[in-house]
mmCIF file of C-alpha atoms and ligand atoms in Angstrom:
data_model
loop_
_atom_site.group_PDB
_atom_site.id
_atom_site.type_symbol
_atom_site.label_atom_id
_atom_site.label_comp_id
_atom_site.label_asym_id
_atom_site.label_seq_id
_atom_site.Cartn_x
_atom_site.Cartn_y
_atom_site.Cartn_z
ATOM 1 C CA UNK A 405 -112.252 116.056 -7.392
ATOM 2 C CA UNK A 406 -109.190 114.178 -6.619
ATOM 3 C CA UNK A 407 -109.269 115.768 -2.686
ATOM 4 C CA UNK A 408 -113.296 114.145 -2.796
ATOM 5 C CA UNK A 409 -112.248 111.000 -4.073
ATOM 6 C CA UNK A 410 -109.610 110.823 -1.471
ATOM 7 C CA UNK A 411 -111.369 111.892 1.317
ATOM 8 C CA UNK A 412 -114.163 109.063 0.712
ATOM 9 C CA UNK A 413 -111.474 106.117 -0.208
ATOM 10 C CA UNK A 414 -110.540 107.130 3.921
ATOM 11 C CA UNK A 415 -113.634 107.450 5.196
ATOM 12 C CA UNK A 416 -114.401 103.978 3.217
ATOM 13 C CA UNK A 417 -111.023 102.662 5.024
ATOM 14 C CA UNK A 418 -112.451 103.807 8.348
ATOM 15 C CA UNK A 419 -115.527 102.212 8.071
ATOM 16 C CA UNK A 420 -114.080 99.237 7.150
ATOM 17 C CA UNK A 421 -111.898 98.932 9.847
ATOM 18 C CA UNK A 422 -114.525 99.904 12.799
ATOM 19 C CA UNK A 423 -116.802 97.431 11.174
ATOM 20 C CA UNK A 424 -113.796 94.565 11.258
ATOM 21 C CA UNK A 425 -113.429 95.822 15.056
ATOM 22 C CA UNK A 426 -116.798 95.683 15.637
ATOM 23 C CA UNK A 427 -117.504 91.961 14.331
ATOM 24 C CA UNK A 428 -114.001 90.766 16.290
ATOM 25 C CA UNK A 429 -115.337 92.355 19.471
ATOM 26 C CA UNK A 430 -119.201 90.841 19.335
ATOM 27 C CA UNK A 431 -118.429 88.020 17.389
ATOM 28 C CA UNK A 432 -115.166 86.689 17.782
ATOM 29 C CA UNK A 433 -113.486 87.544 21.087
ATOM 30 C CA UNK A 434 -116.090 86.616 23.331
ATOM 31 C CA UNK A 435 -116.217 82.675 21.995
ATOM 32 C CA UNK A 436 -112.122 82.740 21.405
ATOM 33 C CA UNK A 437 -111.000 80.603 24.848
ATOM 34 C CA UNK A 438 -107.261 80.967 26.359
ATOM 35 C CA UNK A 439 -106.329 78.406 28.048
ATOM 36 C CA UNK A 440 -103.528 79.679 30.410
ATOM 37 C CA UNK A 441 -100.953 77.336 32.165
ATOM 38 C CA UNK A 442 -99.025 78.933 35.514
ATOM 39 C CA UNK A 443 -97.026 77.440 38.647
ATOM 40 C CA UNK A 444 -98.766 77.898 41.498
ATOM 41 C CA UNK A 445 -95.845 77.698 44.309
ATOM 42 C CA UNK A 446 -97.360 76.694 48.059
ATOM 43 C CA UNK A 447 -95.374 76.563 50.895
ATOM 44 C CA UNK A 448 -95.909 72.784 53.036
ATOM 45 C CA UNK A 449 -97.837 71.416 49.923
ATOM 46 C CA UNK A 450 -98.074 67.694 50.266
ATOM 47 C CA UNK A 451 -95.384 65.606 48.481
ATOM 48 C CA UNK A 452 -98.269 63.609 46.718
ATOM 49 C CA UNK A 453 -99.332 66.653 45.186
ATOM 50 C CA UNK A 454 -96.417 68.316 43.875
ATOM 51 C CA UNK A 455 -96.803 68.185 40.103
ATOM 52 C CA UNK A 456 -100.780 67.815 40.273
ATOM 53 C CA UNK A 457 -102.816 70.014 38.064
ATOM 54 C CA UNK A 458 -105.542 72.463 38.805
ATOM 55 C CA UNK A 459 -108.397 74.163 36.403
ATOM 56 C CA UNK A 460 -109.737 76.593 37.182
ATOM 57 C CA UNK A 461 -113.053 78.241 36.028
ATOM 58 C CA UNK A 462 -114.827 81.316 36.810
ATOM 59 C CA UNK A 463 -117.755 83.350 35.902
ATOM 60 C CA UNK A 464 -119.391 81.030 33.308
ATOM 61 C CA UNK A 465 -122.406 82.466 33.383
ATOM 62 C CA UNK A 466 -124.924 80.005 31.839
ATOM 63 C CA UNK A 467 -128.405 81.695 30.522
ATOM 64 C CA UNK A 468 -129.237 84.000 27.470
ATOM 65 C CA UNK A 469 -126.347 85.438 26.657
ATOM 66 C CA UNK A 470 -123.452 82.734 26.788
ATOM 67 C CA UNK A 471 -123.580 79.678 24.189
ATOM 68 C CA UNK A 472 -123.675 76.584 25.590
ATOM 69 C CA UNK A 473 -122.171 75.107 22.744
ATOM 70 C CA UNK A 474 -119.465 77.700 23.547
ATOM 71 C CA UNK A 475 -119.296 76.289 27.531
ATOM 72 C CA UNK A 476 -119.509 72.577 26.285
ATOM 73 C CA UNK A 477 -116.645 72.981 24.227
ATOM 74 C CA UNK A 478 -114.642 74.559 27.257
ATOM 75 C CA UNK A 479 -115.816 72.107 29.598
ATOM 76 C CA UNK A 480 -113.797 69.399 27.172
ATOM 77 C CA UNK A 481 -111.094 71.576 26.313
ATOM 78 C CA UNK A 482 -110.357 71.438 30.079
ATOM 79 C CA UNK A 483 -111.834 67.595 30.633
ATOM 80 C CA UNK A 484 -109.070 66.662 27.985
ATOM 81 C CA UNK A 485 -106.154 68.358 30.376
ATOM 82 C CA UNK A 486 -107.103 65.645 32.394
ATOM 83 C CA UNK A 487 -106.895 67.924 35.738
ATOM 84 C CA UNK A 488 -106.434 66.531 39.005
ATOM 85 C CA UNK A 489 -108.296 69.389 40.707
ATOM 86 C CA UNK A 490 -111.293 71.256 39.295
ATOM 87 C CA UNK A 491 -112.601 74.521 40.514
ATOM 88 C CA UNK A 492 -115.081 77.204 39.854
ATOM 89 C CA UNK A 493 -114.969 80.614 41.336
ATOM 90 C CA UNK A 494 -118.422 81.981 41.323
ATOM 91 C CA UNK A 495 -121.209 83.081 38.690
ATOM 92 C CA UNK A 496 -122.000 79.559 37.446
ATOM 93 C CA UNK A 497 -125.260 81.445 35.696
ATOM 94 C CA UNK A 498 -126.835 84.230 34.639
ATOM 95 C CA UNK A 499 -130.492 83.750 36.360
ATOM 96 C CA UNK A 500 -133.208 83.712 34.345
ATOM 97 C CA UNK A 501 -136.689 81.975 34.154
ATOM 98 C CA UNK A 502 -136.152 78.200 33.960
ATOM 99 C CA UNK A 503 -132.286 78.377 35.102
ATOM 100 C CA UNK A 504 -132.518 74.997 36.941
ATOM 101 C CA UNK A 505 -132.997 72.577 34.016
ATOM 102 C CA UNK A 506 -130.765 74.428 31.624
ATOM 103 C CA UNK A 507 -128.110 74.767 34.202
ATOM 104 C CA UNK A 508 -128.234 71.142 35.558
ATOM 105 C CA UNK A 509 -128.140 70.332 31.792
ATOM 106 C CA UNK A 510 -125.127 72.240 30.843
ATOM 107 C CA UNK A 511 -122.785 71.143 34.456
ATOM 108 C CA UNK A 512 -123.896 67.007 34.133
ATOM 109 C CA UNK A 513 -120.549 68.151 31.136
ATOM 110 C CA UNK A 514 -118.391 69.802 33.828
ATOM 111 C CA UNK A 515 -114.850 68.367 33.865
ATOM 112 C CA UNK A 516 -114.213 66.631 36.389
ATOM 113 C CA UNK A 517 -110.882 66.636 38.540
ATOM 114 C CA UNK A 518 -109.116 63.356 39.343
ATOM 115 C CA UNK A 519 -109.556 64.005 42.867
ATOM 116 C CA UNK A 520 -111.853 66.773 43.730
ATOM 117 C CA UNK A 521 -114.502 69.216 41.673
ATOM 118 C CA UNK A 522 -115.237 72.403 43.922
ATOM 119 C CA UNK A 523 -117.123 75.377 43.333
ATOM 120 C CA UNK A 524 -117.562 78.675 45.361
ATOM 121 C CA UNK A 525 -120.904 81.088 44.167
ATOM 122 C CA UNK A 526 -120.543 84.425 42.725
ATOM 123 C CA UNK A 527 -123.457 87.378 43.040
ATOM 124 C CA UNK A 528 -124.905 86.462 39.926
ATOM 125 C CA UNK A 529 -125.733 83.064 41.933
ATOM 126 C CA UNK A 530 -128.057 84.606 43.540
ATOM 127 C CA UNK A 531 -130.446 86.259 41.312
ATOM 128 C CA UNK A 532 -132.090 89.035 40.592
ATOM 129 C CA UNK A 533 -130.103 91.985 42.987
ATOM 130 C CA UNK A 534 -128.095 89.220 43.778
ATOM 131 C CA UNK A 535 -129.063 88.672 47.626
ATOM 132 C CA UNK A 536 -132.155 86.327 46.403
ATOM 133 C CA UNK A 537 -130.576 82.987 48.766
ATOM 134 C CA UNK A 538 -133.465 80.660 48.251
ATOM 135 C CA UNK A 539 -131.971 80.898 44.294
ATOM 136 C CA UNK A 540 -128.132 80.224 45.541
ATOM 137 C CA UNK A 541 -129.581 77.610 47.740
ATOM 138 C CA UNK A 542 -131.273 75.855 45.047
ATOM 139 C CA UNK A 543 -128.199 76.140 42.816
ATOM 140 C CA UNK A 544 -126.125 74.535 44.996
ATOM 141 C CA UNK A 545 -128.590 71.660 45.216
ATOM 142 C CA UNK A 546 -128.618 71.160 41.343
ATOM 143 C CA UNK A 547 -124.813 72.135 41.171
ATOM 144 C CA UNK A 548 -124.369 68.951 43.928
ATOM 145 C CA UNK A 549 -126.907 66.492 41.905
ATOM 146 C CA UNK A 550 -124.101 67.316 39.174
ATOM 147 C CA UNK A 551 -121.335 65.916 41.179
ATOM 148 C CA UNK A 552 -119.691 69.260 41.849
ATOM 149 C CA UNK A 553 -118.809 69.742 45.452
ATOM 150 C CA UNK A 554 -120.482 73.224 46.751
ATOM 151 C CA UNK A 555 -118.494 75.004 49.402
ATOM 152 C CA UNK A 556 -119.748 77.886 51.242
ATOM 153 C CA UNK A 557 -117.958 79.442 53.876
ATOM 154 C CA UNK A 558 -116.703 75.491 54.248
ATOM 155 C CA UNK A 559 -113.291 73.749 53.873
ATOM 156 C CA UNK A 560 -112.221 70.335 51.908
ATOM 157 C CA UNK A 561 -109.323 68.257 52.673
ATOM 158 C CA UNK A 562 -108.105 66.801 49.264
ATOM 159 C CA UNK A 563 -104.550 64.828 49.894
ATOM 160 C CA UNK A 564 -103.938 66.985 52.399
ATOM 161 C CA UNK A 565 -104.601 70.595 50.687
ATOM 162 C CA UNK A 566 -106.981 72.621 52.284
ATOM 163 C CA UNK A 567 -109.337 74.037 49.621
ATOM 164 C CA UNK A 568 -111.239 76.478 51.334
ATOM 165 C CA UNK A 569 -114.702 77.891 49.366
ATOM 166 C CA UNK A 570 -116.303 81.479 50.954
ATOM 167 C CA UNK A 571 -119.350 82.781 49.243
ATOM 168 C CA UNK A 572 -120.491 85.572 47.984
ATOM 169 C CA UNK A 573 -119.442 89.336 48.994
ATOM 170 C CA UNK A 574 -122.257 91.214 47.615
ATOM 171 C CA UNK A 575 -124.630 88.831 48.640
ATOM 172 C CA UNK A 576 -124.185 89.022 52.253
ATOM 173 C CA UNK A 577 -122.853 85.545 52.266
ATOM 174 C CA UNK A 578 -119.193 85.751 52.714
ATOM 175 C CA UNK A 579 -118.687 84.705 56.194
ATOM 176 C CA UNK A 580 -114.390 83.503 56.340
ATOM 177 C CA UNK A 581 -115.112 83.594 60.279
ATOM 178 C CA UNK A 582 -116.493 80.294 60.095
ATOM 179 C CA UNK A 583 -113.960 78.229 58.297
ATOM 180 C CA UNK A 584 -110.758 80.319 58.176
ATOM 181 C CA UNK A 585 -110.152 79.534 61.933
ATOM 182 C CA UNK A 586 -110.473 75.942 61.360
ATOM 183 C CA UNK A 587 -107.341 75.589 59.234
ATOM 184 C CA UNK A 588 -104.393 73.418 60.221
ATOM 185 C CA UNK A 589 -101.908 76.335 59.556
ATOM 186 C CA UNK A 590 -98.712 73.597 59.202
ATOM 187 C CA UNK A 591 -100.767 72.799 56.007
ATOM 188 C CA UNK A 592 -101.118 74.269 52.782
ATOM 189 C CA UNK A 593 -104.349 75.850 51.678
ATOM 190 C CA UNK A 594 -106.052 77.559 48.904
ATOM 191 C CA UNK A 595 -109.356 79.793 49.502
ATOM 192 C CA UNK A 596 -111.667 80.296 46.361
ATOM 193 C CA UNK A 597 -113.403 83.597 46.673
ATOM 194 C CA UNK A 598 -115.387 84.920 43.969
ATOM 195 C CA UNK A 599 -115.289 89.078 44.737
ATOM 196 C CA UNK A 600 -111.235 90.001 44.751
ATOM 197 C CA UNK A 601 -112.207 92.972 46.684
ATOM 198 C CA UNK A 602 -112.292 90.342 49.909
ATOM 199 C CA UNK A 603 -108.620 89.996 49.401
ATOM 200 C CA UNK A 604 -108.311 93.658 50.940
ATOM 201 C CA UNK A 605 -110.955 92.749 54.062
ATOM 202 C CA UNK A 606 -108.958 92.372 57.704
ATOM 203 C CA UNK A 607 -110.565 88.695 57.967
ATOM 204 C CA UNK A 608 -107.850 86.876 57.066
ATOM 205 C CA UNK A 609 -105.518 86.297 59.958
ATOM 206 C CA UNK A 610 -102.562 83.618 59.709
ATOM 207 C CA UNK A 611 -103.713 82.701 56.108
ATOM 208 C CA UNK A 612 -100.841 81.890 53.514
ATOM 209 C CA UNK A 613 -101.423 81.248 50.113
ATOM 210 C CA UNK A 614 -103.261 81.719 47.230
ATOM 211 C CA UNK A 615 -106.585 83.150 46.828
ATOM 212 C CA UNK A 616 -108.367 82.253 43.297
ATOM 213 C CA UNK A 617 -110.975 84.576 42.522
ATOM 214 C CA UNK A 618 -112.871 85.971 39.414
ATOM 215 C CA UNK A 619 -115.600 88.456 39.008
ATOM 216 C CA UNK A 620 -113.954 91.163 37.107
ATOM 217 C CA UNK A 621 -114.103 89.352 33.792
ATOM 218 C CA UNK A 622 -110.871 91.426 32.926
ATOM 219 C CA UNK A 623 -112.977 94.584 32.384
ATOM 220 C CA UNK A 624 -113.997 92.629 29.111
ATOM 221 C CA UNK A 625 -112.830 95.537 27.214
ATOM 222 C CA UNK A 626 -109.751 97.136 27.083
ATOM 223 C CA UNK A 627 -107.871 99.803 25.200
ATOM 224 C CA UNK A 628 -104.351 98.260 24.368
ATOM 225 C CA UNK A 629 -101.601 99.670 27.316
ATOM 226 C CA UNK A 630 -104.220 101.405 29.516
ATOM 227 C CA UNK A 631 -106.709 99.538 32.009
ATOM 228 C CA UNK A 632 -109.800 98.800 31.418
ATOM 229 C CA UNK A 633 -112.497 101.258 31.802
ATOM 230 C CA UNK A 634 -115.039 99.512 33.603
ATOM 231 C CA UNK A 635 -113.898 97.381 36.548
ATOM 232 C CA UNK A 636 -117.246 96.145 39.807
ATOM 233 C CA UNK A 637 -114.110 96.345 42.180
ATOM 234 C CA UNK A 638 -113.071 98.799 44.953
ATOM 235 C CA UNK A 639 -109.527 98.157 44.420
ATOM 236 C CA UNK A 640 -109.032 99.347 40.549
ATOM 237 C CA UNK A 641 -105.784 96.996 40.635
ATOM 238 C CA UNK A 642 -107.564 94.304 40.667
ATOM 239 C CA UNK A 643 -108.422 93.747 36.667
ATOM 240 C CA UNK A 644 -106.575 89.966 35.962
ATOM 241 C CA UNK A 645 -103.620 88.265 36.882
ATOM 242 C CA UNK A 646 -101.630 87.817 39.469
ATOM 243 C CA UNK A 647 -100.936 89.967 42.766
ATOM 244 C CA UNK A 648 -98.508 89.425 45.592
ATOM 245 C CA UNK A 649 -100.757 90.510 48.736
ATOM 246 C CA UNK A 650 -99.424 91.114 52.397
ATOM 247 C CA UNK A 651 -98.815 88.041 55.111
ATOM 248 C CA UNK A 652 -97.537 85.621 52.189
ATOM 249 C CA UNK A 653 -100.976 85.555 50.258
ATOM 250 C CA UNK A 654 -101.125 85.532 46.345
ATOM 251 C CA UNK A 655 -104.053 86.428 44.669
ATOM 252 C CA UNK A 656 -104.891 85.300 41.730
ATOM 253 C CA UNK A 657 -107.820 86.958 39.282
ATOM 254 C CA UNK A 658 -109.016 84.694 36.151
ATOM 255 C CA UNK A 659 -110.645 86.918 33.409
ATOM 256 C CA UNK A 660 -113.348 84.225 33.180
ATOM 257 C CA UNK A 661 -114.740 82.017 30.796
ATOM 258 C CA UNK A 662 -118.385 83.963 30.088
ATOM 259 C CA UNK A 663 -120.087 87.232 30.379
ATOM 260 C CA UNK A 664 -123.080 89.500 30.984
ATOM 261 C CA UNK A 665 -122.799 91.272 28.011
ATOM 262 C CA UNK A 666 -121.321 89.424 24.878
ATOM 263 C CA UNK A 667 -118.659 91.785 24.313
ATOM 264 C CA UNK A 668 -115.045 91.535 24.646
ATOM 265 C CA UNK A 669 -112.095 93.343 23.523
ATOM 266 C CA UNK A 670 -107.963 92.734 24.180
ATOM 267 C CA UNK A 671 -109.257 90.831 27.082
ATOM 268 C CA UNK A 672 -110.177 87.093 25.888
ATOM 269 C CA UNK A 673 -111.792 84.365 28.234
ATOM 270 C CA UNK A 674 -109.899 82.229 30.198
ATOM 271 C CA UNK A 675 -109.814 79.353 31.686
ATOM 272 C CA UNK A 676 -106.467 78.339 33.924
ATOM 273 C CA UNK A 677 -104.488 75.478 34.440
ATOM 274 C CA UNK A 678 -102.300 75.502 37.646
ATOM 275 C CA UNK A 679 -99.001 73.409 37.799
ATOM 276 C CA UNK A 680 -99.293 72.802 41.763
ATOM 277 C CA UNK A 681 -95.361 73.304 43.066
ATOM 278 C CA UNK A 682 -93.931 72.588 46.472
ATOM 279 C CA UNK A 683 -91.620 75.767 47.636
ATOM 280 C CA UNK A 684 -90.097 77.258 50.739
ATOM 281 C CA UNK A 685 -90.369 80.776 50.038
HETATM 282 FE FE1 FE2 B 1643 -119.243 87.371 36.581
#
């Protein structure tokens, strides 16, 4: 009798627990922001901009299955950093019928960077299979009425850094051929680039730097110590973080701010503010 009563005050315990896990993992983690602050060191960065800030966002994922109360509330967490640079690495939505109202609603509240707010798209940009481009097109419209500046395969001078934006991977769009050899390599750059995978690609000649990228959402779930069980990259380092990369490049992974599937675990959103430092190394 004792052994019974035992056995059921553990399997009680159990259930308890896997519930608790359960509710943290659908209900908390997803919504439960970290706002991470790093150096990011380029070499020939522009005296003015030594000190200067820059957020970065990736994979918000607006539609059905992120809150936009959730997003709104990032968008001023960020806003009230007050950063000097803003910029968005890809899957701004989640398409679904009616995206272009709800998503012009939700980015007219995108922080905006003292000097420059940049975005590069992400597959989910471009619908359904992602290779729909009449859809990215039309984002990028609404994303510009928004006051977000929409670089694709294109390069902007802001004070003198070169923030280059590539698109898409998987949606046949990334093209570095056409703005990569346009650099002024006696000045610093930064290329956005939603898939990290294109880090590995032979395209990248004499560039030094950082690339900022997103995509992998972290894996979303992960068991504590080991990596994360589902990854959409060929290089299964790539999960978050940063990683020091051949011919002076840095790459640098966010773990995003949203999701497809509202589920995370030991892998919370992100959303990153860069110190930008001068350095000769
Ligand atoms: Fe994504």
């Amino acid at each position: 009798m004792t052994t019974r009563r035992h056995f059921l005050r553990v399997l009680g315990a159990c259930a308890g627990v896997g519930a608790g896990v359960g509710f943290y993992t659908f209900e908390i983690e997803p919504g439960w922001l970290e706002i991470v602050r790093r150096p990011l060191p380029l070499r020939r960065l522009p005296p003015p901009l030594i000190g200067r800030t820059v957020a970065h966002l990736s994979d918000i994922h607006i539609g059905p299955m992120v809150s936009d109360d959730y997003v709104i509330d990032t968008f001023r967490r960020v806003a009230a950093l007050k950063p000097d640079i803003v910029v968005i690495t890809g899957d701004l939505m989640s398409w679904c019928q009616g995206w272009r109202d709800h998503v012009a609603a939700v980015y007219r509240e995108v922080p905006r960077g003292r000097l420059a707010t940049i975005a590069s798209l992400g597959n989910h940009d471009y619908g359904p299979g992602w290779r729909d481009h009449a859809i990215g097109d039309s984002l990028a419209a609404v994303l510009r009425s928004c006051g977000i500046t929409v670089l694709r395969n294109q390069m902007l001078d802001v004070e003198g850094l070169q923030i280059v934006g590539l698109d898409d991977l998987w949606a046949k769009r990334f093209n570095p051929g056409q703005v990569l050899p346009t650099l002024d390599p006696s000045r610093a750059a930064i290329a956005l680039s939603h898939n990290p995978d294109t880090a590995d690609l032979p395209v990248w000649g004499n560039f030094e730097g950082w690339i900022l990228a997103g995509h992998t959402h972290g894996g979303q779930c992960k068991p504590p110590f080991l990596p994360p069980p589902v990854l959409p990259v060929r290089n299964r380092r790539y999960t978050s973080g940063e990683f020091h990369l051949a011919g002076n490049r840095r790459l640098y992974i966010s773990r995003g701010v949203g999701h497809t599937v509202p589920v995370r675990f030991n892998v919370r959103p992100e959303a990153t503010l860069f110190d930008l430092q001068g350095t000769n190394g």
